[in-house]
Short mmCIF file of C-alpha atoms in Angstrom, two decimals:
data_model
loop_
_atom_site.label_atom_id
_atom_site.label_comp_id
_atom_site.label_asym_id
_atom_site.label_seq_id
_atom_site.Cartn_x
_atom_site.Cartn_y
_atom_site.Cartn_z
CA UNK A 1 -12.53 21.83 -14.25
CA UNK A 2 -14.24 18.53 -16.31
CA UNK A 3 -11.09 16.90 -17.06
CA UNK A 4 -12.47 14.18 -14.08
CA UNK A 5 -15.70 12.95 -13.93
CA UNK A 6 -17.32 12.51 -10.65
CA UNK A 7 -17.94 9.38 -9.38
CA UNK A 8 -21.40 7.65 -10.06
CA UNK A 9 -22.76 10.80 -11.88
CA UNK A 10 -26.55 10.66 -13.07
CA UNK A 11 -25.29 11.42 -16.64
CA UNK A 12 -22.37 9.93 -18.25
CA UNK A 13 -20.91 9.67 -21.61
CA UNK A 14 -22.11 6.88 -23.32
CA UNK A 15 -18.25 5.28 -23.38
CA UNK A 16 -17.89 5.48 -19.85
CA UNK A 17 -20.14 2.52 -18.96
CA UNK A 18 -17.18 0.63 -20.29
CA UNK A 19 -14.78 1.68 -18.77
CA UNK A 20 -11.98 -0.28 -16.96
CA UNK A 21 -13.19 0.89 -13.63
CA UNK A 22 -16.77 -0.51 -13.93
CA UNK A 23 -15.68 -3.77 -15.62
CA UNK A 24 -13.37 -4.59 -12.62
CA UNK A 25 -16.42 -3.39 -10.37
CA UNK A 26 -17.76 -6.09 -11.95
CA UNK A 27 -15.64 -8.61 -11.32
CA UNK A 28 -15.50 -11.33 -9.05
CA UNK A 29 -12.65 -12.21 -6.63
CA UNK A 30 -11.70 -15.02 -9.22
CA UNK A 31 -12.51 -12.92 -12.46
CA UNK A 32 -9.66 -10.63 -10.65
CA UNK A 33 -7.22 -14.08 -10.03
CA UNK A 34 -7.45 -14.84 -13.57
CA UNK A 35 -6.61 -11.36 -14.60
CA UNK A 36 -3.54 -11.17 -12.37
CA UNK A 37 -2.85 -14.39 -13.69
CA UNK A 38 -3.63 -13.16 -17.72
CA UNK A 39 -1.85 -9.59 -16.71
CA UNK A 40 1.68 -10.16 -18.12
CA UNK A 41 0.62 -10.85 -21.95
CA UNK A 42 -2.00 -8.60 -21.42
CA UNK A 43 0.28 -5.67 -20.15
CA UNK A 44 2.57 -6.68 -23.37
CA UNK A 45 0.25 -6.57 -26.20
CA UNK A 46 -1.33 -3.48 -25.17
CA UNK A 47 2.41 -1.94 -24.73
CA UNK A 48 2.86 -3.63 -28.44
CA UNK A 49 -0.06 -1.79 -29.77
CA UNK A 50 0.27 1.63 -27.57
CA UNK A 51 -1.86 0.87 -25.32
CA UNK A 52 -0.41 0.77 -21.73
CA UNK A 53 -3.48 0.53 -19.63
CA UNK A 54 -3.93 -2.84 -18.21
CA UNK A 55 -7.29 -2.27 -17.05
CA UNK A 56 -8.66 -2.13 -20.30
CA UNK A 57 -10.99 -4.98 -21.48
CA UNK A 58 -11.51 -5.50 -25.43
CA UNK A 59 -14.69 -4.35 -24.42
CA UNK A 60 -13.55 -0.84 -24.10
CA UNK A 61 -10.71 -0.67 -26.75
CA UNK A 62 -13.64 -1.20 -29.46
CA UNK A 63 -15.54 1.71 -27.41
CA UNK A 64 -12.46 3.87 -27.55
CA UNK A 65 -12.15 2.88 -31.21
CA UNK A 66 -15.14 3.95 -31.68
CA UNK A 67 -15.44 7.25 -29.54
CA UNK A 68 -15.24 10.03 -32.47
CA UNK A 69 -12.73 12.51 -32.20
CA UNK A 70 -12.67 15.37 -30.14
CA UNK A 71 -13.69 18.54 -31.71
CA UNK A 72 -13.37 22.25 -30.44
CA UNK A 73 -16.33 23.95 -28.18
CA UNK A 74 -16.94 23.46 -24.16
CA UNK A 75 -17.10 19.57 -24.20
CA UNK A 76 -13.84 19.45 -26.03
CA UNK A 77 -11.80 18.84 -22.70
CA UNK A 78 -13.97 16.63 -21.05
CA UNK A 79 -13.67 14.39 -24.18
CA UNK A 80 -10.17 14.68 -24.89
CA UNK A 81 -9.11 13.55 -21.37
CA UNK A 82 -11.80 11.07 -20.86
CA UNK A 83 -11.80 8.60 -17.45
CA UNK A 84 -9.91 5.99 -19.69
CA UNK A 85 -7.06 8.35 -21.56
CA UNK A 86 -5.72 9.41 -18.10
CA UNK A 87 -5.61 5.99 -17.28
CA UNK A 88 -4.06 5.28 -20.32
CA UNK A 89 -1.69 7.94 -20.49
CA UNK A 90 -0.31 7.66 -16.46
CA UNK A 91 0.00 3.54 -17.47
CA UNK A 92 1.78 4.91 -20.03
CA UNK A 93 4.14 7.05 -18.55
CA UNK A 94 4.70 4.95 -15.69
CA UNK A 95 4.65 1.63 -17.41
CA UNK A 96 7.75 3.35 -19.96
CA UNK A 97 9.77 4.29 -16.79
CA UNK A 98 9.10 1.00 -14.29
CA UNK A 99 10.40 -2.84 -14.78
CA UNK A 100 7.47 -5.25 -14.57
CA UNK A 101 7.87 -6.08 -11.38
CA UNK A 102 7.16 -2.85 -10.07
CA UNK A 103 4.71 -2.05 -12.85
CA UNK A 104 2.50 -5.12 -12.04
CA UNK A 105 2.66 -4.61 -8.41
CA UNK A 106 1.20 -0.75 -8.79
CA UNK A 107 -1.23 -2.24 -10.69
CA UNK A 108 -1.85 -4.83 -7.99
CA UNK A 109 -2.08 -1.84 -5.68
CA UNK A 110 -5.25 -0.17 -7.67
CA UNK A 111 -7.05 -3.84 -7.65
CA UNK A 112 -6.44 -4.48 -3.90
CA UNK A 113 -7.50 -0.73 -2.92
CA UNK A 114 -10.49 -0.75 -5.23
CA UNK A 115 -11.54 -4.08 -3.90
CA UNK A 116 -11.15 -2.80 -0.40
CA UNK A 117 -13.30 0.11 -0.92
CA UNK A 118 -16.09 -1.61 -2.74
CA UNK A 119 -15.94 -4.43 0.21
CA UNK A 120 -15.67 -1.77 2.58
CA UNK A 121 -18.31 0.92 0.93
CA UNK A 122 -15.72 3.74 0.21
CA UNK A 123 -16.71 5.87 -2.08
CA UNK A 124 -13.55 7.07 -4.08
CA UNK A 125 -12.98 8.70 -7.18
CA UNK A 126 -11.75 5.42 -8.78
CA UNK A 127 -9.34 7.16 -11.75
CA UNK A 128 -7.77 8.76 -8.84
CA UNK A 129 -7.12 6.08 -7.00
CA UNK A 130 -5.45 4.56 -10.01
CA UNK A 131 -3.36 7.18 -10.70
CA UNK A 132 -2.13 7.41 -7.06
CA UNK A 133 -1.74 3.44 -7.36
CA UNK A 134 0.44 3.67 -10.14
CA UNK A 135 2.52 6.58 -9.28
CA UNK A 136 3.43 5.46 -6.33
CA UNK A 137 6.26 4.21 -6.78
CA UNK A 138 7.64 6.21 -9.70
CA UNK A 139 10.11 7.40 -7.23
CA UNK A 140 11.86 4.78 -7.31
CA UNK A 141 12.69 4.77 -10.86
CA UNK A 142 16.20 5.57 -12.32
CA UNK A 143 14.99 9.30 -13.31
CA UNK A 144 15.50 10.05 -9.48
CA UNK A 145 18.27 7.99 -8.58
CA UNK A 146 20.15 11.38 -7.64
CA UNK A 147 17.11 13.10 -5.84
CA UNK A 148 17.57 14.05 -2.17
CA UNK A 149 13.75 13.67 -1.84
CA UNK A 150 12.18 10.98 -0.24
CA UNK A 151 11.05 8.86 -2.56
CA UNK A 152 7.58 9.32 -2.06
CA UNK A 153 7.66 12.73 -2.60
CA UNK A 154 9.22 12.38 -6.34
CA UNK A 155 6.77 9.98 -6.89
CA UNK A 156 4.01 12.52 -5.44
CA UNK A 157 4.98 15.20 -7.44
CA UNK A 158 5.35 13.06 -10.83
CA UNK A 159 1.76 12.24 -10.36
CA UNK A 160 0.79 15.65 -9.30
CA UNK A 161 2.47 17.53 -12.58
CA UNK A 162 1.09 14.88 -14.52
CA UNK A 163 -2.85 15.45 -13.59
CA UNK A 164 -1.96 18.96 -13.78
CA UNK A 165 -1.21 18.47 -17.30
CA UNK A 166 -4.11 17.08 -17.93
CA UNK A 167 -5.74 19.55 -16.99
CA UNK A 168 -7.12 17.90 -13.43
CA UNK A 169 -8.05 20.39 -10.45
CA UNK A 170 -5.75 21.78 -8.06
CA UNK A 171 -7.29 20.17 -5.24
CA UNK A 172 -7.64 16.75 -7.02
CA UNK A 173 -4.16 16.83 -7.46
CA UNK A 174 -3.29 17.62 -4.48
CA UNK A 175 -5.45 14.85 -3.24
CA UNK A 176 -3.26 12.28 -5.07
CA UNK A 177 0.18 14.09 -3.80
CA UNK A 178 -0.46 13.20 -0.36
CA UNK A 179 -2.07 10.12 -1.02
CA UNK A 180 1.51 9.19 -2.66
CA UNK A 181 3.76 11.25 -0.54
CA UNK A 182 2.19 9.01 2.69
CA UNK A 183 2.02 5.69 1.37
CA UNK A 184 4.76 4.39 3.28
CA UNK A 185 3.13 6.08 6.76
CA UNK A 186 1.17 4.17 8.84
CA UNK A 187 -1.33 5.68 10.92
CA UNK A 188 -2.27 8.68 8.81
CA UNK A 189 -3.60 7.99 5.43
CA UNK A 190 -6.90 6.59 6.87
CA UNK A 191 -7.93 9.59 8.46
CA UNK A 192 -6.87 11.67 4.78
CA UNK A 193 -8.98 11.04 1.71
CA UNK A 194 -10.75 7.52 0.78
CA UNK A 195 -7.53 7.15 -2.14
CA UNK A 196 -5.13 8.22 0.65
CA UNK A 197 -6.25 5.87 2.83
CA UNK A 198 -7.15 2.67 0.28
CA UNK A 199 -3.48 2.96 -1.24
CA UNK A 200 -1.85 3.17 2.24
CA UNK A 201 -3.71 -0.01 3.58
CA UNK A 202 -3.40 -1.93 -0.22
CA UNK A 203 -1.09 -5.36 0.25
CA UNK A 204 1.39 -5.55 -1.69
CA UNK B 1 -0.99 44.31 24.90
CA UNK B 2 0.64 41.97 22.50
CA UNK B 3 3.41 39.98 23.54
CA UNK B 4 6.77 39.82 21.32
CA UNK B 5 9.65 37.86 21.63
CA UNK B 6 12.81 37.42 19.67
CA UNK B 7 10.42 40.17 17.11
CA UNK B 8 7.38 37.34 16.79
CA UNK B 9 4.35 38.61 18.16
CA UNK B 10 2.42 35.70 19.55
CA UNK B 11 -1.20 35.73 18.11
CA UNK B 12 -3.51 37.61 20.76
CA UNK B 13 -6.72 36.44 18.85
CA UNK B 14 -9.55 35.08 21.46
CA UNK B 15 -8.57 31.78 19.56
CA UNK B 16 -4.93 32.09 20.01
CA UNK B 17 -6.05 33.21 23.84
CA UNK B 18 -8.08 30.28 24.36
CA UNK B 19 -5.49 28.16 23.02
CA UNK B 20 -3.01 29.33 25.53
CA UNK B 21 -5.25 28.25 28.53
CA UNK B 22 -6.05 25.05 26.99
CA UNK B 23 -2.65 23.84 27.10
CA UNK B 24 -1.40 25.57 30.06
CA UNK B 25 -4.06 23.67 31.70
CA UNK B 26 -3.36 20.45 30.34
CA UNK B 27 0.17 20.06 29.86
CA UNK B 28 2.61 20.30 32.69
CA UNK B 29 5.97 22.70 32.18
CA UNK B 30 8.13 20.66 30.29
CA UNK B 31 5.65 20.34 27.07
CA UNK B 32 4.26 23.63 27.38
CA UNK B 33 7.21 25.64 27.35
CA UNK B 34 8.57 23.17 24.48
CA UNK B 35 5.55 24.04 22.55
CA UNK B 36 5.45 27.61 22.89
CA UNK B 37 9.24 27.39 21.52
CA UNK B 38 8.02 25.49 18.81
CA UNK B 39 6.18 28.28 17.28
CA UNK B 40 9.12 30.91 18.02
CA UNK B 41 11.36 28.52 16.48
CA UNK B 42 8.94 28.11 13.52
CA UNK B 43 8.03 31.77 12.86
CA UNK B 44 11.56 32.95 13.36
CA UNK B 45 12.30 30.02 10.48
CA UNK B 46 9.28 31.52 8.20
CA UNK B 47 10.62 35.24 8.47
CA UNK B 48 14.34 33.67 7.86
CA UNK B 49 12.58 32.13 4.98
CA UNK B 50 10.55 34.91 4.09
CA UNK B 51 7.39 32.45 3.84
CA UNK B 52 4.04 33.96 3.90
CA UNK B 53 2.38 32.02 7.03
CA UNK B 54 -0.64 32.46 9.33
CA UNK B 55 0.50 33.63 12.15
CA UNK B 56 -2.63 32.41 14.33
CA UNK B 57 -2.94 28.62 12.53
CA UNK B 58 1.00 28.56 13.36
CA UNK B 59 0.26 29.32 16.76
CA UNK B 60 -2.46 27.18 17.01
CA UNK B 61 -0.60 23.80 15.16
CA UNK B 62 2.75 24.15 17.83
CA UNK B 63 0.55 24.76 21.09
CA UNK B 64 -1.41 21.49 20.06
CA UNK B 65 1.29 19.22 18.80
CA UNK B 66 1.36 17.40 21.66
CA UNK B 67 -1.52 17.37 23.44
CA UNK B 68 -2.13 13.52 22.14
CA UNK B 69 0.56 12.78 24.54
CA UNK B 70 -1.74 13.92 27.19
CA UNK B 71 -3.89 11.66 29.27
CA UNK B 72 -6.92 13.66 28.48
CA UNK B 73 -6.64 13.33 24.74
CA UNK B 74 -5.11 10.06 24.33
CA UNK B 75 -7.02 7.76 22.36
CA UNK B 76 -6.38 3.67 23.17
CA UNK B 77 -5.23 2.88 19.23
CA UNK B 78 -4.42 5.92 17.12
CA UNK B 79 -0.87 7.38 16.86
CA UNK B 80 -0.40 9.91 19.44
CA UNK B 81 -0.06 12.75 16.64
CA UNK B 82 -3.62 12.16 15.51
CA UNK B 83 -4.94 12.73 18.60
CA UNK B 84 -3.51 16.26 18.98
CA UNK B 85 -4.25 16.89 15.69
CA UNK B 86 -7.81 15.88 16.06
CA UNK B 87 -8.02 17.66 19.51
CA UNK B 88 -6.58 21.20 17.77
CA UNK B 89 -9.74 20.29 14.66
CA UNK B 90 -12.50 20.14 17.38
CA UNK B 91 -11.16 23.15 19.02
CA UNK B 92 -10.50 24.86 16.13
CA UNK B 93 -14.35 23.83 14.61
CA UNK B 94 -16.02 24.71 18.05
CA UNK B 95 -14.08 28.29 17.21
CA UNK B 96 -15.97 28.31 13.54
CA UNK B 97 -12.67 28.30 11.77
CA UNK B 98 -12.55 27.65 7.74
CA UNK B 99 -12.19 23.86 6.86
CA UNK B 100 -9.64 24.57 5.11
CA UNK B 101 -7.25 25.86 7.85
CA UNK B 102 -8.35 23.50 10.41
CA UNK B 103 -7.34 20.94 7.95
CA UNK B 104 -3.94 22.74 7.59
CA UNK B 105 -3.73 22.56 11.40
CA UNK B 106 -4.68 18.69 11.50
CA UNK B 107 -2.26 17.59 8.90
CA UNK B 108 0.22 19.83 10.29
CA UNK B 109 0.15 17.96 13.52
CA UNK B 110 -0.27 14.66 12.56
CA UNK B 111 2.79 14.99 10.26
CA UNK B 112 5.11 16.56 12.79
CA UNK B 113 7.15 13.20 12.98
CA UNK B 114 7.28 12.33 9.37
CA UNK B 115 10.10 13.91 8.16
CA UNK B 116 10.81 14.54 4.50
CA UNK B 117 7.32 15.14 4.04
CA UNK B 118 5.84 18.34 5.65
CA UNK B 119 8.71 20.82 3.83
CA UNK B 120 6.69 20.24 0.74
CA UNK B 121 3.47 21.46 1.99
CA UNK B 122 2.13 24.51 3.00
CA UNK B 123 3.99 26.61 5.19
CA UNK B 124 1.87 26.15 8.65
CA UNK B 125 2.60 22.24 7.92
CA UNK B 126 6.20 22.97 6.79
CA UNK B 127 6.96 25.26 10.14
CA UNK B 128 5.38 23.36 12.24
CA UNK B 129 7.16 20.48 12.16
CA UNK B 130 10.51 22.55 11.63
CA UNK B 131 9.96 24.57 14.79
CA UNK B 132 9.70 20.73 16.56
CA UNK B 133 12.86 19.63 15.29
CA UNK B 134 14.67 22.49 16.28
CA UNK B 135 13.78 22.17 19.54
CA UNK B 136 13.34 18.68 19.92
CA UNK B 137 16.55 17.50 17.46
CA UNK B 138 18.49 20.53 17.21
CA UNK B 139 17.71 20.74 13.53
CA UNK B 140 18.99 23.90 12.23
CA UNK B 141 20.47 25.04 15.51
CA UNK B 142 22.99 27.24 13.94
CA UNK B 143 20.97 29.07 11.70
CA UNK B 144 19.47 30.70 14.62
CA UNK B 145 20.85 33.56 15.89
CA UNK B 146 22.74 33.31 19.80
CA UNK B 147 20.10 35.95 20.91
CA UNK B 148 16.86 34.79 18.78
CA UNK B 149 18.05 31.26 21.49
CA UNK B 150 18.51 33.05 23.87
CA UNK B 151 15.51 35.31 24.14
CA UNK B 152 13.14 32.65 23.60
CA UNK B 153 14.59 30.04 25.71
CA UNK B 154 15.19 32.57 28.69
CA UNK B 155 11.09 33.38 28.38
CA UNK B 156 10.51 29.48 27.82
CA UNK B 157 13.15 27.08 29.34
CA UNK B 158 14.82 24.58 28.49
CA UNK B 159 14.78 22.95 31.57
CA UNK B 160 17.89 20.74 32.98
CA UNK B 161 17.66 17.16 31.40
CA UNK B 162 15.25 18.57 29.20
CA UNK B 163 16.39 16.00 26.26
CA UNK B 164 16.13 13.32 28.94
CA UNK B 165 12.89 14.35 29.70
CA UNK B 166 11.07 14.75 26.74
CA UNK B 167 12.24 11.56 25.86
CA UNK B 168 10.30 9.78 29.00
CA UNK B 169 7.25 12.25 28.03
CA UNK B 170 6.62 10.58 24.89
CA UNK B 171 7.40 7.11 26.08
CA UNK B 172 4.99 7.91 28.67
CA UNK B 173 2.18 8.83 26.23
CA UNK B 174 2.53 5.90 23.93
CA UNK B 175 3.65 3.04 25.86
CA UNK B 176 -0.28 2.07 26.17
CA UNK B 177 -0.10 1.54 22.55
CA UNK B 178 3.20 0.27 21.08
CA UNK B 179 1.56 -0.64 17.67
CA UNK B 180 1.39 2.80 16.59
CA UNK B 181 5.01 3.23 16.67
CA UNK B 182 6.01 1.10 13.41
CA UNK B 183 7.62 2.73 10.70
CA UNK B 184 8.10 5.94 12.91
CA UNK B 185 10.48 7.88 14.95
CA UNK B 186 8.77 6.73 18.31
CA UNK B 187 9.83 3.00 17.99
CA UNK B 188 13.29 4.38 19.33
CA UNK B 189 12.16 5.98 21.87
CA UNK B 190 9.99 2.66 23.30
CA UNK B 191 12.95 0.88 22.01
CA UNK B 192 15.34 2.85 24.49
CA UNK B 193 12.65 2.95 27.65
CA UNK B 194 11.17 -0.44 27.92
CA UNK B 195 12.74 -3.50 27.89
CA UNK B 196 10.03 -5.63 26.66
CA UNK B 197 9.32 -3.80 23.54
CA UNK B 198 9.73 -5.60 20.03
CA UNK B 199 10.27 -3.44 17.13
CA UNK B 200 7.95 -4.06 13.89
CA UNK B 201 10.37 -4.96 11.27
CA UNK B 202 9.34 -4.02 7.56
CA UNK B 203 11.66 -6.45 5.77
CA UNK B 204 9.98 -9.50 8.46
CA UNK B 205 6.70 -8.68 7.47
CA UNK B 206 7.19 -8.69 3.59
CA UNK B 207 8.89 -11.88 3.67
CA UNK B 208 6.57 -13.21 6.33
CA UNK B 209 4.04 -12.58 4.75
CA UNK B 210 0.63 -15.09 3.58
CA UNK B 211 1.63 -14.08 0.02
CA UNK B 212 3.54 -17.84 -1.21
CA UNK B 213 5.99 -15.74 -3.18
#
């Protein structure tokens, strides 16, 4: 399955090194204050220009603007869901469905956890992570109002039938499922997977 | 010869064997009987169901549920459901099980008192934890059959002031470690058996929180 790339590979893309994920590796605590504090006009003029992934620099929109299209043959999945467009698209999705408030906090979520696991020398599969931080509270949203689910597990399985449309592994997916589906319990996530456990112990 | 009760046959793998003496030696009557009805109650739910389960990873997830109440595998800090479950993954490794079973047994333990959760996994997780709350809450009481009950409680009692008594069992595995109860069904039970306990309160910590707004 190559719709994720592993972490840290030897050989990447040439786009990738600009990705959202190593710019905010980059960044300093206060690089990530100002951000939080830049976030809300960000968030709106990438929603105004279809763009709904707040972890995108300019940086990388010129990449993507530049990445040529995908074409047919065996790299034509890796390419078409590159580390950024599932970003994108779960922003996307989830930004559509969620008010700001809850929008911003996800997005919060991913900064804390990733912070947390670079302080704490976790290595995660950082597109993961973010899609577990910003499904995981897509439960919440008015699409389940009449679920008898907990709402944790709607918001698991959004996020799960969502990387399985793009074409993620099973066992990826499934990764992110629990990760969501135990956000809320303490005392178990940080014995699952590094995202399971980062999201569960991420402030809100 | 293998044993059968209310039609389960319980597992007679060396495993499943080994299991059996494990817990008989370290849990007293009460818990071992209650977790031998655990995996009646779950299997008889997975034929009900018609789920395709492992018999033997069943087996081996209800006889372990609770040995992190015991003395001998209590840890000082992690939820008392961790510890069995990590007990049941060193047995189960030390037996050269697949990974992927063993972490089918783990999760199924350590999610045994998170409901809502465990129906939507796979079915050792998913009977598992409904074979505790029949026996432990009376979850699906009815849909048992008077002699499926019957048969399995007459080879594994119910003791009298068994619901008393399971209660003070799991206040007397945790109450070295109240933290681990926030959030989960085991703050009621140190909430009904000592006095001096304070229950964590979600809504406190949010708006007590260093966060100014």
């Amino acid at each position: 399955m190559a719709a994720l790339s592993q972490p840290r590979a030897r050989s990447q893309p040439k786009e990738t090194k600009h990705t959202g994920h190593r710019v905010l590796e980059r960044k300093t605590d206060h690089e990530i204050s100002c951000y939080l504090r830049r976030s809300r006009s960000r968030c709106l003029a990438a929603r105004s220009d279809g763009c709904h992934n707040p972890c995108r620099t300019r940086a990388i929109v010129r990449a993507s603007k530049r990445r040529k299209p995908a074409t047919g043959g065996r790299g034509h999945r890796r390419r078409r869901h590159s580390r950024t467009r599932l970003a994108r698209d779960a922003a996307q999705l989830v930004g559509e469905a969620e008010g700001e408030l809850l929008f911003e906090h996800s997005t919060r979520v991913f900064l804390w956890a990733a912070l947390a696991g670079r302080h704490k020398g976790v290595q995660y599969h950082p597109e993961l992570l973010y899609v577990a931080s910003i499904f995981h509270d897509f439960g919440l949203t008015s699409a389940y109002r009449e679920s008898h689910s907990r709402f944790e597990v709607d918001g698991a399985n959004a996020a799960r039938d969502f990387l399985r449309r793009h074409g993620v592994a099973d066992a990826a997916s499934e990764r992110v499922w629990l990760a969501v589906a135990l956000h809320t319990t303490n005392g178990i996530s940080e014995h699952l997977s590094p995202i399971a456990a980062l999201l569960a112990k991420a402030p809100a | 010869m293998t044993e059968v009760i209310a039609g389960i046959s319980v597992p007679d793998s060396a495993i499943a064997r080994a299991a059996t003496e494990l817990v008989r030696d370290t849990e007293d009557d009460l818990l071992y009987n209650h977790s031998r009805r655990v995996f009646f109650w779950g299997a008889l739910t997975g034929e009900c169901k018609r789920l395709k389960y492992d018999p033997e990873l069943l087996y081996l997830g209800a006889m372990f549920h609770d040995t992190g109440l015991t003395e001998r595998y209590s840890s000082a800090d992690l939820r008392f459901e961790v510890d069995g479950a990590n007990a049941a993954r060193d047995f189960m490794r030390s037996y050269g099980l697949a990974e992927h079973d063993i972490e089918a047994a783990w999760t199924a333990i350590a999610l045994h008192t998170t409901p809502g959760i465990p129906e939507h996994m796979r079915s050792t997780i998913a009977l598992v934890t409904a074979g505790v709350e029949m026996d432990v809450l009376g979850i699906n009481y009815h849909n048992f059959s008077h002699e499926h009950r019957h048969e399995v409680c007459s080879c594994h009692p119910r003791e009298e002031s068994f619901k008393e008594n399971i209660i003070d069992h799991f206040a007397e595995g945790i109450r070295k470690k109240p933290q681990i109860t926030f959030g989960n069904v085991k703050a009621d039970v140190l909430a009904l058996k000592d006095p001096s306990f304070k229950r964590g309160n979600f809504c406190s910590i949010i708006l007590g929180s260093a966060w100014p707004k």
